[in-house]
CSV table of C-alpha atoms in Angstrom, one decimal:
chain,number,residue,atom,x,y,z
A,375,LYS,CA,20.6,-178.0,-1.4
A,376,GLN,CA,22.8,-176.3,1.2
A,377,GLU,CA,21.1,-173.6,3.2
A,378,VAL,CA,23.0,-171.2,5.5
A,379,THR,CA,21.1,-169.4,8.3
A,380,GLN,CA,22.3,-166.5,10.5
A,381,ILE,CA,20.1,-165.5,13.4
A,382,PRO,CA,19.4,-162.9,14.5
A,383,ALA,CA,19.4,-160.6,11.5
A,384,ALA,CA,20.5,-157.7,13.6
A,385,LEU,CA,22.2,-157.2,16.9
A,386,SER,CA,23.0,-154.1,19.0
A,387,VAL,CA,25.4,-154.2,21.9
A,388,PRO,CA,27.2,-151.7,24.1
A,389,GLU,CA,30.9,-151.1,23.5
A,390,GLY,CA,33.2,-153.5,25.4
A,391,GLU,CA,30.8,-156.4,25.4
A,392,ASN,CA,32.0,-159.9,24.2
A,393,LEU,CA,29.6,-161.3,21.7
A,394,VAL,CA,28.9,-164.4,19.6
A,395,LEU,CA,27.5,-164.5,16.1
A,396,ASN,CA,25.9,-167.7,15.0
A,397,CYS,CA,25.8,-169.5,11.7
A,398,SER,CA,24.1,-172.8,10.9
A,399,PHE,CA,24.2,-174.9,7.7
A,400,THR,CA,22.1,-177.9,6.6
A,401,ASP,CA,24.6,-180.0,4.8
A,402,SER,CA,27.7,-181.0,6.8
A,403,ALA,CA,29.6,-182.1,3.7
A,404,ILE,CA,31.6,-178.9,3.5
A,405,TYR,CA,35.2,-178.2,2.4
A,406,ASN,CA,35.5,-175.0,4.5
A,407,LEU,CA,33.6,-172.2,6.1
A,408,GLN,CA,34.5,-168.5,5.8
A,409,TRP,CA,33.4,-165.5,7.8
A,410,PHE,CA,33.3,-162.1,6.1
A,411,ARG,CA,32.6,-158.5,7.1
A,412,GLN,CA,30.8,-156.1,4.9
A,413,ASP,CA,30.6,-152.4,5.6
A,414,PRO,CA,27.8,-150.3,4.1
A,415,GLY,CA,28.2,-149.8,0.4
A,416,LYS,CA,31.4,-151.9,0.3
A,417,GLY,CA,32.5,-155.3,-0.8
A,418,LEU,CA,33.3,-158.2,1.5
A,419,THR,CA,36.4,-158.6,3.6
A,420,SER,CA,37.5,-162.1,4.6
A,421,LEU,CA,38.0,-162.4,8.3
A,422,LEU,CA,38.6,-166.0,9.0
A,423,LEU,CA,38.6,-169.3,7.0
A,424,ILE,CA,38.2,-172.7,8.8
A,425,GLN,CA,38.9,-175.9,6.9
A,426,SER,CA,36.6,-178.8,7.6
A,427,SER,CA,39.3,-180.6,9.5
A,428,GLN,CA,39.8,-177.6,11.9
A,429,ARG,CA,37.8,-176.7,15.0
A,430,GLU,CA,38.7,-173.0,15.2
A,431,GLN,CA,40.7,-170.1,13.8
A,432,THR,CA,41.8,-166.9,15.6
A,433,SER,CA,42.8,-163.5,14.4
A,434,GLY,CA,43.2,-160.7,17.0
A,435,ARG,CA,39.9,-160.2,18.8
A,436,LEU,CA,38.1,-162.6,16.6
A,437,ASN,CA,37.7,-166.4,17.1
A,438,ALA,CA,35.7,-168.6,14.8
A,439,SER,CA,34.7,-172.1,15.7
A,440,LEU,CA,33.3,-174.9,13.6
A,441,ASP,CA,31.3,-177.9,14.6
A,442,LYS,CA,30.8,-179.6,11.3
A,443,SER,CA,28.7,-182.6,12.6
A,444,SER,CA,26.1,-180.3,14.1
A,445,GLY,CA,26.2,-177.8,11.2
A,446,ARG,CA,27.2,-174.8,13.3
A,447,SER,CA,29.9,-172.1,13.4
A,448,THR,CA,30.3,-169.2,15.7
A,449,LEU,CA,32.2,-166.0,15.4
A,450,TYR,CA,33.3,-164.7,18.8
A,451,ILE,CA,34.2,-161.0,19.0
A,452,ALA,CA,36.0,-160.0,22.2
A,453,ALA,CA,35.8,-156.5,23.7
A,454,SER,CA,33.6,-155.1,20.9
A,455,GLN,CA,34.3,-151.6,19.6
A,456,PRO,CA,32.2,-149.2,17.6
A,457,GLY,CA,34.5,-149.9,14.6
A,458,ASP,CA,33.2,-153.5,14.6
A,459,SER,CA,29.8,-152.2,13.5
A,460,ALA,CA,29.2,-153.9,10.1
A,461,THR,CA,27.3,-156.9,8.6
A,462,TYR,CA,29.0,-160.3,9.2
A,463,LEU,CA,28.3,-163.1,6.8
A,464,CYS,CA,29.3,-166.7,6.9
A,465,ALA,CA,29.7,-168.8,3.8
A,466,VAL,CA,30.3,-172.5,3.2
A,467,ARG,CA,32.1,-174.2,0.4
A,468,PRO,CA,30.9,-177.6,-0.6
A,469,ILE,CA,33.0,-180.7,-1.1
A,470,VAL,CA,32.8,-181.2,-4.9
A,471,THR,CA,34.9,-182.4,-7.7
A,472,GLY,CA,35.4,-180.6,-11.0
A,473,ALA,CA,35.1,-176.9,-11.4
A,474,ASN,CA,32.3,-176.2,-9.0
A,475,SER,CA,33.6,-174.1,-6.1
A,476,LYS,CA,30.7,-171.8,-5.3
A,477,LEU,CA,30.1,-170.5,-1.8
A,478,THR,CA,26.7,-170.5,-0.2
A,479,PHE,CA,26.2,-167.4,2.0
A,480,GLY,CA,23.9,-166.7,4.9
A,481,LYS,CA,22.0,-163.4,4.8
A,482,GLY,CA,24.3,-161.9,7.4
A,483,ILE,CA,24.0,-160.4,10.9
A,484,THR,CA,24.1,-156.6,11.1
A,485,LEU,CA,26.0,-155.6,14.2
A,486,SER,CA,25.8,-152.2,15.8
A,487,VAL,CA,28.2,-151.5,18.7
A,488,ARG,CA,27.1,-148.5,20.7
A,489,PRO,CA,29.7,-146.2,22.2
B,1126,GLY,CA,49.2,-154.9,-3.6
B,1127,ALA,CA,46.1,-154.0,-5.7
B,1128,GLY,CA,42.9,-155.8,-4.8
B,1129,VAL,CA,40.0,-156.8,-6.9
B,1130,SER,CA,38.6,-153.8,-8.8
B,1131,GLN,CA,35.3,-153.4,-10.5
B,1132,SER,CA,33.8,-150.8,-12.8
B,1133,PRO,CA,31.7,-148.9,-12.9
B,1134,SER,CA,30.9,-148.5,-9.2
B,1135,ASN,CA,27.4,-147.4,-10.0
B,1136,LYS,CA,25.3,-147.9,-13.1
B,1137,VAL,CA,21.8,-146.6,-13.8
B,1138,THR,CA,20.1,-147.9,-16.9
B,1139,GLU,CA,16.7,-148.1,-18.4
B,1140,LYS,CA,14.7,-151.2,-18.6
B,1141,GLY,CA,15.5,-153.1,-21.8
B,1142,LYS,CA,19.0,-151.8,-22.2
B,1143,ASP,CA,22.1,-154.0,-22.1
B,1144,VAL,CA,24.8,-153.5,-19.5
B,1145,GLU,CA,28.4,-154.7,-19.1
B,1146,LEU,CA,30.1,-154.9,-15.7
B,1147,ARG,CA,33.8,-155.3,-15.5
B,1148,CYS,CA,36.0,-157.1,-13.0
B,1149,ASP,CA,39.8,-157.0,-12.7
B,1150,PRO,CA,41.0,-159.8,-10.4
B,1151,ILE,CA,44.1,-159.8,-8.3
B,1152,SER,CA,47.1,-160.6,-10.4
B,1153,GLY,CA,47.9,-164.3,-10.4
B,1154,HIS,CA,44.5,-165.4,-9.2
B,1155,THR,CA,43.2,-168.2,-11.5
B,1156,ALA,CA,39.7,-168.4,-10.0
B,1157,LEU,CA,37.1,-165.7,-10.5
B,1158,TYR,CA,33.5,-165.5,-9.2
B,1159,TRP,CA,30.5,-163.3,-9.8
B,1160,TYR,CA,27.8,-162.9,-7.2
B,1161,ARG,CA,24.7,-160.8,-6.9
B,1162,GLN,CA,23.4,-159.2,-3.7
B,1163,SER,CA,19.8,-158.0,-3.8
B,1164,LEU,CA,18.3,-155.8,-1.2
B,1165,GLY,CA,17.4,-157.9,1.8
B,1166,GLN,CA,18.8,-161.0,0.2
B,1167,GLY,CA,22.0,-162.9,0.8
B,1168,LEU,CA,24.7,-163.2,-1.8
B,1169,GLU,CA,23.7,-165.3,-4.8
B,1170,PHE,CA,26.3,-167.1,-6.8
B,1171,LEU,CA,26.2,-166.4,-10.5
B,1172,ILE,CA,29.2,-167.9,-12.3
B,1173,TYR,CA,32.7,-169.3,-11.6
B,1174,PHE,CA,35.8,-169.4,-13.8
B,1175,GLN,CA,38.8,-171.6,-12.9
B,1176,GLY,CA,41.8,-171.3,-15.2
B,1177,ASN,CA,41.1,-172.7,-18.7
B,1178,SER,CA,38.3,-175.0,-17.5
B,1179,ALA,CA,34.7,-174.6,-18.6
B,1180,PRO,CA,33.0,-172.1,-16.4
B,1181,ASP,CA,30.4,-173.1,-13.9
B,1182,LYS,CA,27.3,-171.2,-15.0
B,1183,SER,CA,24.9,-172.9,-12.7
B,1184,GLY,CA,23.9,-169.7,-10.9
B,1185,LEU,CA,23.0,-167.5,-13.8
B,1186,PRO,CA,19.3,-166.7,-13.4
B,1187,SER,CA,18.4,-166.5,-17.0
B,1188,ASP,CA,19.8,-166.6,-20.5
B,1189,ARG,CA,19.9,-162.8,-20.4
B,1190,PHE,CA,23.0,-163.1,-18.2
B,1191,SER,CA,26.4,-164.1,-19.6
B,1192,ALA,CA,30.0,-163.7,-18.6
B,1193,GLU,CA,33.4,-163.9,-20.3
B,1194,ARG,CA,36.9,-164.1,-19.0
B,1195,THR,CA,39.5,-163.0,-21.5
B,1196,GLY,CA,43.1,-164.2,-21.2
B,1197,GLY,CA,42.4,-165.7,-17.8
B,1198,SER,CA,42.3,-162.3,-16.2
B,1199,VAL,CA,39.6,-159.6,-16.8
B,1200,SER,CA,36.0,-160.7,-16.7
B,1201,THR,CA,32.9,-159.0,-18.1
B,1202,LEU,CA,29.4,-159.8,-16.9
B,1203,THR,CA,26.8,-158.9,-19.5
B,1204,ILE,CA,23.1,-158.5,-18.8
B,1205,GLN,CA,20.9,-158.1,-21.9
B,1206,ARG,CA,17.5,-156.5,-22.0
B,1207,THR,CA,17.7,-155.5,-18.3
B,1208,GLN,CA,14.7,-155.8,-16.1
B,1209,GLN,CA,13.9,-154.0,-12.8
B,1210,GLU,CA,14.5,-157.2,-10.8
B,1211,ASP,CA,18.1,-157.1,-12.1
B,1212,SER,CA,18.7,-154.2,-9.8
B,1213,ALA,CA,21.3,-155.3,-7.2
B,1214,VAL,CA,24.9,-155.0,-6.3
B,1215,TYR,CA,27.1,-157.3,-8.4
B,1216,LEU,CA,30.2,-158.5,-6.6
B,1217,CYS,CA,33.3,-160.1,-8.2
B,1218,ALA,CA,35.8,-162.1,-6.2
B,1219,SER,CA,39.0,-163.9,-7.0
B,1220,SER,CA,41.2,-166.5,-5.4
B,1221,LEU,CA,44.4,-168.3,-6.1
B,1222,GLY,CA,42.4,-171.3,-7.2
B,1223,THR,CA,44.8,-173.9,-5.8
B,1224,SER,CA,44.1,-176.3,-3.0
B,1225,GLY,CA,45.5,-175.5,0.4
B,1226,MET,CA,44.6,-173.8,3.7
B,1227,SER,CA,44.9,-170.2,2.8
B,1228,THR,CA,44.6,-170.2,-0.9
B,1229,ASP,CA,40.8,-170.8,-0.9
B,1230,THR,CA,40.1,-167.4,0.5
B,1231,GLN,CA,38.1,-165.3,-1.9
B,1232,TYR,CA,38.9,-161.6,-2.1
B,1233,PHE,CA,36.0,-159.4,-3.1
B,1234,GLY,CA,35.8,-156.2,-5.1
B,1235,PRO,CA,33.7,-153.2,-4.0
B,1236,GLY,CA,30.9,-154.2,-6.3
B,1237,THR,CA,28.9,-152.5,-9.0
B,1238,ARG,CA,25.5,-151.1,-7.9
B,1239,LEU,CA,23.1,-151.6,-10.8
B,1240,THR,CA,19.8,-149.7,-10.9
B,1241,VAL,CA,17.3,-150.5,-13.6
B,1242,LEU,CA,14.6,-147.9,-14.0
């Protein structure tokens, strides 16, 4: 059974700092990995999706890397801003046949960026 | 364009009552997912619909939970005889449902917060 772990559960940093959020998964047989952002009381917003054949994806100040063999992904946020404060979740999609396409999520990292 | 919408946004019910939660996916998306997010827990997969294929119900926690998707679009999640442990945020997501780099992205609705008293 796939398990996704995100440690620490919470992180507080001063504005302007570059930071790395970690995600680990137990089963390397994944189709892709996705990073999401969730603001309090809101749904999830997809940030980056990395296919299993890729090493990284970039969008603006965000860079996500994937090391499938070691079961790890990182989300790098450059020059953090208070508006980046949210919960960041990673999720993996397994390699399966048929109709099964469910994501397995980590519990998320709650980030607070202090002005 | 319009994103995934869910209704109601909040639902308070009494233990033992039935509830229906609605999800309107993004137009053209053939895949639809339901998840549950309980306090302090990660997102838990409930059910997945893909086109006309039989749904993947492997995540439904009990037979009190069921879901339908009519006409390949709107979906309803029904919880019968609600229990206090059903209290959670129920999230719906949709995706294009075809293979490819960008089409696997799941787009989430704002969720329905269910409180069972």
